[in-house]
Amino acid sequence: MIDSKTKIIGVIGKPIGHSMSPAMHNAAFSRLGLNYVYLGFEVTDLQRAIDGMRALGISGFNVTIPHKIDILKYLDKIDTTAKRISAVNTVVNDNGILTGYNTDCAGAVDALASKVKLKGRKIAVIGAGGAARAIAFGVAEKGAHILIINRTLAKGEKLVSDVNGFFPDSSKCGTIKELEDVDIIVNTTPIGMNPNIHATPVGKEFLRKNHIIMDIVYNPIETQFLRDAKSLGCMTISGIEMFVGQGAKSFELFTENKAPKEVMRNAVLNLL
Ligand code: ATR
């Protein structure tokens, strides 16, 4: 029941109307019988929104496009991983102290690590935006070797130099032609996302049966990239896994309860 003690969690972004986070978190609160509610807030003026969150004592919130980078300057503390990545997707309000975290990183690492050991593996990351940064730092910390393949070379090179600054010689830039030598390929670009469902970041001719393929696009659940990979017999990891993974980590930061991941996954699957 919602009452005067109900803790409020939210997601701020723009647009927010299609976010699946409210359904995913509310299903989890309900399963564990926690007196929390999770809402979507469409935010244009970030600074005033943060002031409002503080003034109202909102317990925590997720942050999505386009605010994941700008939010850093309004927070009181930033966790080490989020600082390295330079992006925050989760904020916890602890008695007025706002601390930023990046659960995209652990969410992606968990999704990969549940299928494969990461130490010593060669991982190609397609793209060099916020999601690519979270994944690259996460897998570098696990001892993987990273090949960044990005449309804009300068942005790829910046990510490589940032990751190598913390994990020396872990990363380099490359091209699609170098995929033959890698173990895992992760798409972090929006290529293949609804409505462009036939587009793919990597042509099927560059895929091999022994590649492990992960997409962070989750609408559609099975992208062209994953379909091509499956047809060759590759192991695949859908974008749902990273989305639910980051949500579960955020849930644990918000509530200090273990996240009911299956409940969260089913809530998302019901929406797709
Ligand atoms: P996010 O925070 O979700 O990762 P982003 O920061 O906008 O999103 O990053 C998207 C990434 O996908 C970028 O690396 C972008 O390439 P550029 O650095 O060249 O802009 C890449 N990307 C987006 N659309 C693309 C397309 N049609 N072809 C190739 N790469 C694309």
PDB file of C-alpha atoms in Angstrom, residues 47-270:
ATOM      1  CA  GLN A  47      19.843  21.220 -11.958  1.00  0.00           C
ATOM      2  CA  ARG A  48      16.338  22.117 -10.807  1.00  0.00           C
ATOM      3  CA  ALA A  49      15.296  18.473 -10.927  1.00  0.00           C
ATOM      4  CA  ILE A  50      18.172  17.559  -8.585  1.00  0.00           C
ATOM      5  CA  ASP A  51      17.232  20.413  -6.235  1.00  0.00           C
ATOM      6  CA  GLY A  52      13.696  19.028  -6.245  1.00  0.00           C
ATOM      7  CA  MET A  53      14.913  15.475  -5.526  1.00  0.00           C
ATOM      8  CA  ARG A  54      16.851  16.810  -2.539  1.00  0.00           C
ATOM      9  CA  ALA A  55      14.014  19.020  -1.288  1.00  0.00           C
ATOM     10  CA  LEU A  56      11.454  16.209  -1.483  1.00  0.00           C
ATOM     11  CA  GLY A  57      13.768  13.585  -0.013  1.00  0.00           C
ATOM     12  CA  ILE A  58      13.460  11.260  -3.013  1.00  0.00           C
ATOM     13  CA  SER A  59      15.366   8.119  -1.895  1.00  0.00           C
ATOM     14  CA  GLY A  60      17.175   7.436  -5.136  1.00  0.00           C
ATOM     15  CA  PHE A  61      16.910   7.509  -8.884  1.00  0.00           C
ATOM     16  CA  ASN A  62      18.249   6.122 -12.102  1.00  0.00           C
ATOM     17  CA  VAL A  63      19.572   8.462 -14.767  1.00  0.00           C
ATOM     18  CA  THR A  64      19.200   7.868 -18.456  1.00  0.00           C
ATOM     19  CA  ILE A  65      19.758   9.625 -21.781  1.00  0.00           C
ATOM     20  CA  PRO A  66      20.646  12.507 -22.037  1.00  0.00           C
ATOM     21  CA  HIS A  67      21.700  13.186 -18.419  1.00  0.00           C
ATOM     22  CA  LYS A  68      24.219  10.428 -17.559  1.00  0.00           C
ATOM     23  CA  ILE A  69      27.268  12.685 -17.957  1.00  0.00           C
ATOM     24  CA  ASP A  70      25.913  16.102 -16.949  1.00  0.00           C
ATOM     25  CA  ILE A  71      24.625  14.732 -13.644  1.00  0.00           C
ATOM     26  CA  LEU A  72      28.151  14.271 -12.285  1.00  0.00           C
ATOM     27  CA  LYS A  73      28.545  17.948 -11.484  1.00  0.00           C
ATOM     28  CA  TYR A  74      25.434  18.047  -9.267  1.00  0.00           C
ATOM     29  CA  LEU A  75      26.342  15.126  -6.990  1.00  0.00           C
ATOM     30  CA  ASP A  76      28.068  15.164  -3.578  1.00  0.00           C
ATOM     31  CA  LYS A  77      30.033  11.931  -4.087  1.00  0.00           C
ATOM     32  CA  ILE A  78      30.849   9.744  -7.057  1.00  0.00           C
ATOM     33  CA  ASP A  79      31.894   6.140  -6.738  1.00  0.00           C
ATOM     34  CA  THR A  80      35.325   5.245  -8.193  1.00  0.00           C
ATOM     35  CA  THR A  81      34.035   3.192 -11.127  1.00  0.00           C
ATOM     36  CA  ALA A  82      31.493   5.835 -12.160  1.00  0.00           C
ATOM     37  CA  LYS A  83      34.207   8.493 -11.994  1.00  0.00           C
ATOM     38  CA  ARG A  84      36.502   6.501 -14.290  1.00  0.00           C
ATOM     39  CA  ILE A  85      33.685   5.891 -16.755  1.00  0.00           C
ATOM     40  CA  SER A  86      32.532   9.541 -16.426  1.00  0.00           C
ATOM     41  CA  ALA A  87      28.891   8.477 -16.405  1.00  0.00           C
ATOM     42  CA  VAL A  88      26.353   7.886 -13.647  1.00  0.00           C
ATOM     43  CA  ASN A  89      23.141   5.894 -14.043  1.00  0.00           C
ATOM     44  CA  THR A  90      22.202   5.484 -10.365  1.00  0.00           C
ATOM     45  CA  VAL A  91      21.987   8.020  -7.540  1.00  0.00           C
ATOM     46  CA  VAL A  92      21.352   7.145  -3.895  1.00  0.00           C
ATOM     47  CA  ASN A  93      20.132   9.847  -1.495  1.00  0.00           C
ATOM     48  CA  ASP A  94      21.537   9.089   1.936  1.00  0.00           C
ATOM     49  CA  ASN A  95      20.105  11.723   4.299  1.00  0.00           C
ATOM     50  CA  GLY A  96      20.679  14.499   1.791  1.00  0.00           C
ATOM     51  CA  ILE A  97      24.050  13.227   0.492  1.00  0.00           C
ATOM     52  CA  LEU A  98      23.682  12.256  -3.186  1.00  0.00           C
ATOM     53  CA  THR A  99      26.114   9.565  -4.345  1.00  0.00           C
ATOM     54  CA  GLY A 100      26.437   8.522  -8.002  1.00  0.00           C
ATOM     55  CA  TYR A 101      27.159   4.988  -9.241  1.00  0.00           C
ATOM     56  CA  ASN A 102      27.417   3.291 -12.621  1.00  0.00           C
ATOM     57  CA  THR A 103      25.572  -0.025 -12.546  1.00  0.00           C
ATOM     58  CA  ASP A 104      25.697  -0.383 -16.356  1.00  0.00           C
ATOM     59  CA  CYS A 105      29.276  -1.516 -15.792  1.00  0.00           C
ATOM     60  CA  ALA A 106      28.551  -4.303 -13.287  1.00  0.00           C
ATOM     61  CA  GLY A 107      25.340  -5.199 -15.147  1.00  0.00           C
ATOM     62  CA  ALA A 108      27.255  -5.816 -18.376  1.00  0.00           C
ATOM     63  CA  VAL A 109      30.113  -7.642 -16.666  1.00  0.00           C
ATOM     64  CA  ASP A 110      27.643  -9.941 -14.866  1.00  0.00           C
ATOM     65  CA  ALA A 111      25.802 -10.666 -18.125  1.00  0.00           C
ATOM     66  CA  LEU A 112      29.094 -11.681 -19.783  1.00  0.00           C
ATOM     67  CA  ALA A 113      30.674 -13.380 -16.785  1.00  0.00           C
ATOM     68  CA  SER A 114      27.610 -15.610 -16.321  1.00  0.00           C
ATOM     69  CA  LYS A 115      28.486 -17.194 -19.683  1.00  0.00           C
ATOM     70  CA  VAL A 116      32.240 -16.941 -19.990  1.00  0.00           C
ATOM     71  CA  LYS A 117      35.431 -16.333 -18.007  1.00  0.00           C
ATOM     72  CA  LEU A 118      36.690 -12.837 -18.910  1.00  0.00           C
ATOM     73  CA  LYS A 119      40.329 -12.987 -17.791  1.00  0.00           C
ATOM     74  CA  GLY A 120      42.634 -13.120 -20.799  1.00  0.00           C
ATOM     75  CA  ARG A 121      39.772 -12.994 -23.335  1.00  0.00           C
ATOM     76  CA  LYS A 122      39.832 -10.745 -26.368  1.00  0.00           C
ATOM     77  CA  ILE A 123      36.683  -8.621 -26.448  1.00  0.00           C
ATOM     78  CA  ALA A 124      35.683  -6.343 -29.328  1.00  0.00           C
ATOM     79  CA  VAL A 125      33.452  -3.441 -28.310  1.00  0.00           C
ATOM     80  CA  ILE A 126      31.554  -1.832 -31.186  1.00  0.00           C
ATOM     81  CA  GLY A 127      30.965   1.846 -30.354  1.00  0.00           C
ATOM     82  CA  ALA A 128      32.614   4.275 -27.949  1.00  0.00           C
ATOM     83  CA  GLY A 129      29.687   6.049 -26.222  1.00  0.00           C
ATOM     84  CA  GLY A 130      28.553   5.841 -22.600  1.00  0.00           C
ATOM     85  CA  ALA A 131      27.586   2.171 -22.698  1.00  0.00           C
ATOM     86  CA  ALA A 132      30.860   1.244 -24.422  1.00  0.00           C
ATOM     87  CA  ARG A 133      32.806   3.086 -21.720  1.00  0.00           C
ATOM     88  CA  ALA A 134      30.972   1.213 -18.944  1.00  0.00           C
ATOM     89  CA  ILE A 135      31.617  -2.150 -20.604  1.00  0.00           C
ATOM     90  CA  ALA A 136      35.243  -1.447 -21.533  1.00  0.00           C
ATOM     91  CA  PHE A 137      36.213  -0.372 -17.993  1.00  0.00           C
ATOM     92  CA  GLY A 138      34.291  -3.322 -16.526  1.00  0.00           C
ATOM     93  CA  VAL A 139      35.918  -6.008 -18.649  1.00  0.00           C
ATOM     94  CA  ALA A 140      39.375  -4.386 -18.442  1.00  0.00           C
ATOM     95  CA  GLU A 141      39.143  -4.678 -14.666  1.00  0.00           C
ATOM     96  CA  LYS A 142      38.453  -8.401 -15.129  1.00  0.00           C
ATOM     97  CA  GLY A 143      41.671  -8.809 -17.132  1.00  0.00           C
ATOM     98  CA  ALA A 144      40.246  -8.876 -20.675  1.00  0.00           C
ATOM     99  CA  HIS A 145      41.979  -7.415 -23.763  1.00  0.00           C
ATOM    100  CA  ILE A 146      39.803  -4.894 -25.575  1.00  0.00           C
ATOM    101  CA  LEU A 147      39.503  -3.903 -29.218  1.00  0.00           C
ATOM    102  CA  ILE A 148      37.419  -0.743 -29.661  1.00  0.00           C
ATOM    103  CA  ILE A 149      35.802  -0.421 -33.079  1.00  0.00           C
ATOM    104  CA  ASN A 150      34.083   2.919 -33.568  1.00  0.00           C
ATOM    105  CA  ARG A 151      32.767   4.959 -36.498  1.00  0.00           C
ATOM    106  CA  THR A 152      34.515   8.093 -35.193  1.00  0.00           C
ATOM    107  CA  LEU A 153      38.139   7.109 -34.653  1.00  0.00           C
ATOM    108  CA  ALA A 154      38.990  10.032 -32.338  1.00  0.00           C
ATOM    109  CA  LYS A 155      36.253   9.017 -29.891  1.00  0.00           C
ATOM    110  CA  GLY A 156      37.474   5.421 -29.961  1.00  0.00           C
ATOM    111  CA  GLU A 157      41.036   6.579 -29.321  1.00  0.00           C
ATOM    112  CA  LYS A 158      39.926   8.693 -26.366  1.00  0.00           C
ATOM    113  CA  LEU A 159      38.229   5.654 -24.795  1.00  0.00           C
ATOM    114  CA  VAL A 160      41.325   3.507 -25.400  1.00  0.00           C
ATOM    115  CA  SER A 161      43.595   6.075 -23.796  1.00  0.00           C
ATOM    116  CA  ASP A 162      41.241   6.485 -20.794  1.00  0.00           C
ATOM    117  CA  VAL A 163      41.010   2.718 -20.204  1.00  0.00           C
ATOM    118  CA  ASN A 164      44.762   2.217 -20.675  1.00  0.00           C
ATOM    119  CA  GLY A 165      45.339   5.001 -18.119  1.00  0.00           C
ATOM    120  CA  PHE A 166      43.863   2.711 -15.440  1.00  0.00           C
ATOM    121  CA  PHE A 167      44.570  -0.712 -16.964  1.00  0.00           C
ATOM    122  CA  PRO A 168      47.817  -0.310 -18.953  1.00  0.00           C
ATOM    123  CA  ASP A 169      47.971  -1.980 -22.388  1.00  0.00           C
ATOM    124  CA  SER A 170      44.493  -3.481 -22.003  1.00  0.00           C
ATOM    125  CA  SER A 171      42.947  -1.711 -25.003  1.00  0.00           C
ATOM    126  CA  LYS A 172      43.507  -0.689 -28.608  1.00  0.00           C
ATOM    127  CA  CYS A 173      41.462   0.591 -31.537  1.00  0.00           C
ATOM    128  CA  GLY A 174      40.765  -1.628 -34.502  1.00  0.00           C
ATOM    129  CA  THR A 175      38.511  -2.418 -37.427  1.00  0.00           C
ATOM    130  CA  ILE A 176      35.860  -5.001 -38.232  1.00  0.00           C
ATOM    131  CA  LYS A 177      38.487  -6.952 -40.199  1.00  0.00           C
ATOM    132  CA  GLU A 178      40.257  -7.775 -36.938  1.00  0.00           C
ATOM    133  CA  LEU A 179      37.245  -9.614 -35.488  1.00  0.00           C
ATOM    134  CA  GLU A 180      38.610 -12.951 -36.637  1.00  0.00           C
ATOM    135  CA  ASP A 181      41.031 -12.911 -33.682  1.00  0.00           C
ATOM    136  CA  VAL A 182      38.580 -12.033 -30.890  1.00  0.00           C
ATOM    137  CA  ASP A 183      36.547 -14.254 -28.546  1.00  0.00           C
ATOM    138  CA  ILE A 184      33.640 -11.944 -27.739  1.00  0.00           C
ATOM    139  CA  ILE A 185      31.911  -9.148 -29.700  1.00  0.00           C
ATOM    140  CA  VAL A 186      29.651  -6.647 -27.926  1.00  0.00           C
ATOM    141  CA  ASN A 187      27.487  -4.172 -29.834  1.00  0.00           C
ATOM    142  CA  THR A 188      26.984  -0.939 -27.871  1.00  0.00           C
ATOM    143  CA  THR A 189      25.635   1.159 -30.764  1.00  0.00           C
ATOM    144  CA  PRO A 190      21.914   1.620 -31.419  1.00  0.00           C
ATOM    145  CA  ILE A 191      22.247  -0.169 -34.779  1.00  0.00           C
ATOM    146  CA  GLY A 192      19.463  -2.756 -35.101  1.00  0.00           C
ATOM    147  CA  MET A 193      17.120  -1.033 -32.668  1.00  0.00           C
ATOM    148  CA  ASN A 194      13.435  -0.813 -33.501  1.00  0.00           C
ATOM    149  CA  PRO A 195      12.349   0.366 -36.105  1.00  0.00           C
ATOM    150  CA  ASN A 196      15.627  -0.374 -37.984  1.00  0.00           C
ATOM    151  CA  ILE A 197      15.395  -4.045 -37.166  1.00  0.00           C
ATOM    152  CA  HIS A 198      17.249  -5.328 -40.238  1.00  0.00           C
ATOM    153  CA  ALA A 199      20.370  -3.232 -39.622  1.00  0.00           C
ATOM    154  CA  THR A 200      23.387  -4.864 -38.021  1.00  0.00           C
ATOM    155  CA  PRO A 201      26.669  -3.448 -36.666  1.00  0.00           C
ATOM    156  CA  VAL A 202      28.737  -6.366 -38.032  1.00  0.00           C
ATOM    157  CA  GLY A 203      28.016  -8.166 -41.305  1.00  0.00           C
ATOM    158  CA  LYS A 204      27.447 -11.910 -40.976  1.00  0.00           C
ATOM    159  CA  GLU A 205      30.533 -12.556 -43.115  1.00  0.00           C
ATOM    160  CA  PHE A 206      32.725 -11.300 -40.239  1.00  0.00           C
ATOM    161  CA  LEU A 207      31.205 -13.659 -37.654  1.00  0.00           C
ATOM    162  CA  ARG A 208      32.626 -17.089 -36.742  1.00  0.00           C
ATOM    163  CA  LYS A 209      30.989 -20.007 -34.944  1.00  0.00           C
ATOM    164  CA  ASN A 210      33.297 -19.672 -31.944  1.00  0.00           C
ATOM    165  CA  HIS A 211      32.458 -15.973 -31.329  1.00  0.00           C
ATOM    166  CA  ILE A 212      30.366 -15.127 -28.271  1.00  0.00           C
ATOM    167  CA  ILE A 213      27.996 -12.337 -29.286  1.00  0.00           C
ATOM    168  CA  MET A 214      26.346  -9.802 -26.994  1.00  0.00           C
ATOM    169  CA  ASP A 215      24.021  -6.973 -27.996  1.00  0.00           C
ATOM    170  CA  ILE A 216      22.941  -4.182 -25.679  1.00  0.00           C
ATOM    171  CA  VAL A 217      19.958  -3.379 -27.914  1.00  0.00           C
ATOM    172  CA  TYR A 218      16.930  -5.072 -26.320  1.00  0.00           C
ATOM    173  CA  ASN A 219      14.110  -3.895 -28.535  1.00  0.00           C
ATOM    174  CA  PRO A 220      13.716  -6.181 -30.460  1.00  0.00           C
ATOM    175  CA  ILE A 221      14.871  -8.892 -28.030  1.00  0.00           C
ATOM    176  CA  GLU A 222      16.480 -10.749 -30.903  1.00  0.00           C
ATOM    177  CA  THR A 223      18.316  -8.277 -33.123  1.00  0.00           C
ATOM    178  CA  GLN A 224      19.580  -9.054 -36.603  1.00  0.00           C
ATOM    179  CA  PHE A 225      23.085  -9.252 -35.082  1.00  0.00           C
ATOM    180  CA  LEU A 226      21.971 -11.951 -32.610  1.00  0.00           C
ATOM    181  CA  ARG A 227      19.966 -13.767 -35.291  1.00  0.00           C
ATOM    182  CA  ASP A 228      22.980 -13.925 -37.616  1.00  0.00           C
ATOM    183  CA  ALA A 229      25.154 -15.153 -34.747  1.00  0.00           C
ATOM    184  CA  LYS A 230      22.649 -17.841 -33.725  1.00  0.00           C
ATOM    185  CA  SER A 231      22.350 -19.076 -37.288  1.00  0.00           C
ATOM    186  CA  LEU A 232      26.116 -19.712 -37.243  1.00  0.00           C
ATOM    187  CA  GLY A 233      25.900 -21.550 -33.922  1.00  0.00           C
ATOM    188  CA  CYS A 234      27.434 -18.784 -31.770  1.00  0.00           C
ATOM    189  CA  MET A 235      26.628 -18.388 -28.085  1.00  0.00           C
ATOM    190  CA  THR A 236      24.540 -15.189 -27.725  1.00  0.00           C
ATOM    191  CA  ILE A 237      23.623 -12.829 -24.883  1.00  0.00           C
ATOM    192  CA  SER A 238      20.641 -10.538 -25.436  1.00  0.00           C
ATOM    193  CA  GLY A 239      20.362  -6.888 -24.403  1.00  0.00           C
ATOM    194  CA  ILE A 240      17.797  -7.848 -21.773  1.00  0.00           C
ATOM    195  CA  GLU A 241      20.613  -9.321 -19.679  1.00  0.00           C
ATOM    196  CA  MET A 242      22.512  -6.041 -19.339  1.00  0.00           C
ATOM    197  CA  PHE A 243      19.312  -4.057 -18.794  1.00  0.00           C
ATOM    198  CA  VAL A 244      18.110  -6.391 -16.039  1.00  0.00           C
ATOM    199  CA  GLY A 245      21.670  -6.639 -14.668  1.00  0.00           C
ATOM    200  CA  GLN A 246      22.018  -2.879 -14.240  1.00  0.00           C
ATOM    201  CA  GLY A 247      18.497  -2.703 -12.800  1.00  0.00           C
ATOM    202  CA  ALA A 248      19.265  -5.426 -10.261  1.00  0.00           C
ATOM    203  CA  LYS A 249      22.451  -3.670  -9.108  1.00  0.00           C
ATOM    204  CA  SER A 250      20.569  -0.361  -8.787  1.00  0.00           C
ATOM    205  CA  PHE A 251      17.773  -2.079  -6.850  1.00  0.00           C
ATOM    206  CA  GLU A 252      20.340  -3.418  -4.388  1.00  0.00           C
ATOM    207  CA  LEU A 253      21.834   0.055  -3.908  1.00  0.00           C
ATOM    208  CA  PHE A 254      18.365   1.578  -3.389  1.00  0.00           C
ATOM    209  CA  THR A 255      16.937  -1.022  -0.998  1.00  0.00           C
ATOM    210  CA  GLU A 256      19.910  -3.028   0.370  1.00  0.00           C
ATOM    211  CA  ASN A 257      17.888  -6.160  -0.506  1.00  0.00           C
ATOM    212  CA  LYS A 258      18.982  -8.851  -2.934  1.00  0.00           C
ATOM    213  CA  ALA A 259      17.245  -8.177  -6.246  1.00  0.00           C
ATOM    214  CA  PRO A 260      14.703 -10.738  -7.477  1.00  0.00           C
ATOM    215  CA  LYS A 261      16.265 -10.865 -10.944  1.00  0.00           C
ATOM    216  CA  GLU A 262      13.809 -13.342 -12.459  1.00  0.00           C
ATOM    217  CA  VAL A 263      10.850 -11.180 -11.416  1.00  0.00           C
ATOM    218  CA  MET A 264      12.569  -8.161 -12.964  1.00  0.00           C
ATOM    219  CA  ARG A 265      13.379 -10.011 -16.193  1.00  0.00           C
ATOM    220  CA  ASN A 266       9.782 -11.229 -16.531  1.00  0.00           C
ATOM    221  CA  ALA A 267       8.417  -7.722 -15.973  1.00  0.00           C
ATOM    222  CA  VAL A 268      10.585  -6.485 -18.867  1.00  0.00           C
ATOM    223  CA  LEU A 269       9.732  -9.428 -21.117  1.00  0.00           C
ATOM    224  CA  ASN A 270       6.027  -8.729 -20.520  1.00  0.00           C
TER     225      ASN A 270
END
